């Protein structure tokens, strides 16, 4: 007897606070990534120039240029990334402040796996 298993969609929420201790190295890496992507003929020159300006002027943009959510899940068997979005912003960070409690969004309904609610949705978006 064959039973078909329906796909399950799971939203993974992840928040990181990173300390940038070498802005020049970060900017250089972002510019290098943009140069590699510029080899793609589908990337318009104006778009590339705008991206280069952004990563040069804003460390958070340089970081966003280097972050690839696929790298987090690309090697996990049985998982296919359907949609991803991310953003970066400079923040004032005090690890001892109550505002930086990692469970601040916890509404007390987490299950044993640490998933908010039942963790399942009909899609991602």
PDB file of C-alpha atoms in Angstrom:
ATOM      1  CA  UNK A   1       0.000   0.000   0.000  1.00  0.00           C
ATOM      2  CA  UNK A   2       1.459   3.355  -1.050  1.00  0.00           C
ATOM      3  CA  UNK A   3       0.705   6.516   0.853  1.00  0.00           C
ATOM      4  CA  UNK A   4       1.627   9.910  -0.473  1.00  0.00           C
ATOM      5  CA  UNK A   5       3.052  12.347   2.026  1.00  0.00           C
ATOM      6  CA  UNK A   6       2.117  15.973   1.561  1.00  0.00           C
ATOM      7  CA  UNK A   7       4.860  18.568   1.758  1.00  0.00           C
ATOM      8  CA  UNK A   8       5.224  20.441   5.018  1.00  0.00           C
ATOM      9  CA  UNK A   9       6.198  24.091   5.034  1.00  0.00           C
ATOM     10  CA  UNK A  10       8.100  25.477   8.019  1.00  0.00           C
ATOM     11  CA  UNK A  11       8.979  29.104   8.676  1.00  0.00           C
ATOM     12  CA  UNK A  12      12.428  29.382  10.280  1.00  0.00           C
ATOM     13  CA  UNK A  13      12.967  32.689  12.056  1.00  0.00           C
ATOM     14  CA  UNK A  14      16.538  33.590  12.795  1.00  0.00           C
ATOM     15  CA  UNK A  15      17.976  36.736  14.272  1.00  0.00           C
ATOM     16  CA  UNK A  16      21.679  37.398  14.559  1.00  0.00           C
ATOM     17  CA  UNK A  17      23.605  40.302  16.051  1.00  0.00           C
ATOM     18  CA  UNK A  18      27.080  40.490  14.574  1.00  0.00           C
ATOM     19  CA  UNK A  19      30.022  42.599  15.654  1.00  0.00           C
ATOM     20  CA  UNK A  20      31.841  44.143  12.699  1.00  0.00           C
ATOM     21  CA  UNK A  21      35.428  44.706  13.778  1.00  0.00           C
ATOM     22  CA  UNK A  22      36.930  45.305  10.322  1.00  0.00           C
ATOM     23  CA  UNK A  23      34.640  47.366   8.099  1.00  0.00           C
ATOM     24  CA  UNK A  24      37.252  47.559   5.342  1.00  0.00           C
ATOM     25  CA  UNK A  25      37.552  43.772   5.100  1.00  0.00           C
ATOM     26  CA  UNK A  26      33.763  43.444   5.005  1.00  0.00           C
ATOM     27  CA  UNK A  27      33.393  46.117   2.315  1.00  0.00           C
ATOM     28  CA  UNK A  28      36.209  44.580   0.259  1.00  0.00           C
ATOM     29  CA  UNK A  29      34.558  41.153   0.419  1.00  0.00           C
ATOM     30  CA  UNK A  30      31.200  42.638  -0.633  1.00  0.00           C
ATOM     31  CA  UNK A  31      32.796  44.473  -3.568  1.00  0.00           C
ATOM     32  CA  UNK A  32      34.541  41.248  -4.588  1.00  0.00           C
ATOM     33  CA  UNK A  33      31.197  39.395  -4.529  1.00  0.00           C
ATOM     34  CA  UNK A  34      29.593  42.138  -6.642  1.00  0.00           C
ATOM     35  CA  UNK A  35      32.456  41.938  -9.142  1.00  0.00           C
ATOM     36  CA  UNK A  36      31.923  38.165  -9.437  1.00  0.00           C
ATOM     37  CA  UNK A  37      28.191  38.677  -9.993  1.00  0.00           C
ATOM     38  CA  UNK A  38      28.909  41.394 -12.573  1.00  0.00           C
ATOM     39  CA  UNK A  39      30.153  38.671 -14.896  1.00  0.00           C
ATOM     40  CA  UNK A  40      26.489  37.720 -15.315  1.00  0.00           C
ATOM     41  CA  UNK A  41      25.309  39.530 -18.462  1.00  0.00           C
ATOM     42  CA  UNK A  42      21.803  39.804 -16.997  1.00  0.00           C
ATOM     43  CA  UNK A  43      22.976  42.215 -14.271  1.00  0.00           C
ATOM     44  CA  UNK A  44      22.447  45.766 -15.574  1.00  0.00           C
ATOM     45  CA  UNK A  45      25.428  48.114 -15.249  1.00  0.00           C
ATOM     46  CA  UNK A  46      23.358  50.723 -13.391  1.00  0.00           C
ATOM     47  CA  UNK A  47      22.187  48.161 -10.846  1.00  0.00           C
ATOM     48  CA  UNK A  48      25.749  47.018 -10.227  1.00  0.00           C
ATOM     49  CA  UNK A  49      27.001  50.583  -9.775  1.00  0.00           C
ATOM     50  CA  UNK A  50      24.194  51.305  -7.318  1.00  0.00           C
ATOM     51  CA  UNK A  51      25.014  48.152  -5.333  1.00  0.00           C
ATOM     52  CA  UNK A  52      28.707  49.084  -5.227  1.00  0.00           C
ATOM     53  CA  UNK A  53      27.826  52.526  -3.866  1.00  0.00           C
ATOM     54  CA  UNK A  54      25.545  51.007  -1.241  1.00  0.00           C
ATOM     55  CA  UNK A  55      28.110  48.524   0.099  1.00  0.00           C
ATOM     56  CA  UNK A  56      30.811  51.184   0.124  1.00  0.00           C
ATOM     57  CA  UNK A  57      28.697  53.684   2.063  1.00  0.00           C
ATOM     58  CA  UNK A  58      26.872  51.337   4.467  1.00  0.00           C
ATOM     59  CA  UNK A  59      28.444  48.458   6.402  1.00  0.00           C
ATOM     60  CA  UNK A  60      25.033  46.863   6.946  1.00  0.00           C
ATOM     61  CA  UNK A  61      24.503  46.790   3.154  1.00  0.00           C
ATOM     62  CA  UNK A  62      27.926  45.183   2.701  1.00  0.00           C
ATOM     63  CA  UNK A  63      26.925  42.457   5.136  1.00  0.00           C
ATOM     64  CA  UNK A  64      23.554  41.938   3.417  1.00  0.00           C
ATOM     65  CA  UNK A  65      25.403  41.520   0.120  1.00  0.00           C
ATOM     66  CA  UNK A  66      27.387  38.618   1.564  1.00  0.00           C
ATOM     67  CA  UNK A  67      24.583  36.806   3.389  1.00  0.00           C
ATOM     68  CA  UNK A  68      22.970  33.966   1.465  1.00  0.00           C
ATOM     69  CA  UNK A  69      20.120  32.134   3.223  1.00  0.00           C
ATOM     70  CA  UNK A  70      20.605  29.186   0.860  1.00  0.00           C
ATOM     71  CA  UNK A  71      23.954  28.572   2.562  1.00  0.00           C
ATOM     72  CA  UNK A  72      22.074  27.833   5.801  1.00  0.00           C
ATOM     73  CA  UNK A  73      19.836  25.111   4.384  1.00  0.00           C
ATOM     74  CA  UNK A  74      21.274  24.171   1.007  1.00  0.00           C
ATOM     75  CA  UNK A  75      22.979  21.005   2.265  1.00  0.00           C
ATOM     76  CA  UNK A  76      20.127  19.740   4.437  1.00  0.00           C
ATOM     77  CA  UNK A  77      18.637  16.613   2.840  1.00  0.00           C
ATOM     78  CA  UNK A  78      14.955  16.736   2.049  1.00  0.00           C
ATOM     79  CA  UNK A  79      14.742  20.539   2.310  1.00  0.00           C
ATOM     80  CA  UNK A  80      14.218  22.987  -0.545  1.00  0.00           C
ATOM     81  CA  UNK A  81      14.323  26.724   0.125  1.00  0.00           C
ATOM     82  CA  UNK A  82      11.105  28.223  -1.224  1.00  0.00           C
ATOM     83  CA  UNK A  83      11.460  31.881  -0.291  1.00  0.00           C
ATOM     84  CA  UNK A  84      13.825  33.989   1.774  1.00  0.00           C
ATOM     85  CA  UNK A  85      14.113  37.565   2.859  1.00  0.00           C
ATOM     86  CA  UNK A  86      16.521  39.263   5.172  1.00  0.00           C
ATOM     87  CA  UNK A  87      17.569  42.714   6.179  1.00  0.00           C
ATOM     88  CA  UNK A  88      20.372  44.385   8.030  1.00  0.00           C
ATOM     89  CA  UNK A  89      20.517  47.502  10.147  1.00  0.00           C
ATOM     90  CA  UNK A  90      23.015  49.046  12.523  1.00  0.00           C
ATOM     91  CA  UNK A  91      21.947  48.641  16.160  1.00  0.00           C
ATOM     92  CA  UNK A  92      23.146  49.717  19.587  1.00  0.00           C
ATOM     93  CA  UNK A  93      23.960  46.466  21.356  1.00  0.00           C
ATOM     94  CA  UNK A  94      24.129  45.844  25.100  1.00  0.00           C
ATOM     95  CA  UNK A  95      24.058  42.101  25.831  1.00  0.00           C
ATOM     96  CA  UNK A  96      23.140  42.788  29.470  1.00  0.00           C
ATOM     97  CA  UNK A  97      20.096  44.912  28.638  1.00  0.00           C
ATOM     98  CA  UNK A  98      16.700  43.215  29.025  1.00  0.00           C
ATOM     99  CA  UNK A  99      15.838  44.366  25.484  1.00  0.00           C
ATOM    100  CA  UNK A 100      18.346  41.823  24.156  1.00  0.00           C
ATOM    101  CA  UNK A 101      16.673  38.772  25.706  1.00  0.00           C
ATOM    102  CA  UNK A 102      16.696  36.140  22.954  1.00  0.00           C
ATOM    103  CA  UNK A 103      13.242  34.925  23.989  1.00  0.00           C
ATOM    104  CA  UNK A 104      11.579  38.363  23.821  1.00  0.00           C
ATOM    105  CA  UNK A 105       9.122  37.207  21.143  1.00  0.00           C
ATOM    106  CA  UNK A 106       8.276  34.043  23.055  1.00  0.00           C
ATOM    107  CA  UNK A 107       4.548  34.032  23.773  1.00  0.00           C
ATOM    108  CA  UNK A 108       4.731  30.986  26.016  1.00  0.00           C
ATOM    109  CA  UNK A 109       3.096  28.707  23.444  1.00  0.00           C
ATOM    110  CA  UNK A 110       6.252  26.996  22.237  1.00  0.00           C
ATOM    111  CA  UNK A 111       6.286  23.239  21.994  1.00  0.00           C
ATOM    112  CA  UNK A 112       9.151  21.018  23.054  1.00  0.00           C
ATOM    113  CA  UNK A 113      10.970  21.689  19.764  1.00  0.00           C
ATOM    114  CA  UNK A 114      10.970  25.427  20.386  1.00  0.00           C
ATOM    115  CA  UNK A 115       8.578  26.203  17.532  1.00  0.00           C
ATOM    116  CA  UNK A 116       6.079  29.015  17.964  1.00  0.00           C
ATOM    117  CA  UNK A 117       2.539  27.648  17.921  1.00  0.00           C
ATOM    118  CA  UNK A 118       2.475  24.471  15.868  1.00  0.00           C
ATOM    119  CA  UNK A 119       5.144  25.852  13.521  1.00  0.00           C
ATOM    120  CA  UNK A 120       3.212  24.890  10.410  1.00  0.00           C
ATOM    121  CA  UNK A 121       1.765  27.139   7.770  1.00  0.00           C
ATOM    122  CA  UNK A 122       0.151  26.620   4.407  1.00  0.00           C
ATOM    123  CA  UNK A 123       3.078  28.356   2.748  1.00  0.00           C
ATOM    124  CA  UNK A 124       5.906  30.734   3.280  1.00  0.00           C
ATOM    125  CA  UNK A 125       5.463  34.376   2.617  1.00  0.00           C
TER     126      UNK A 125
END
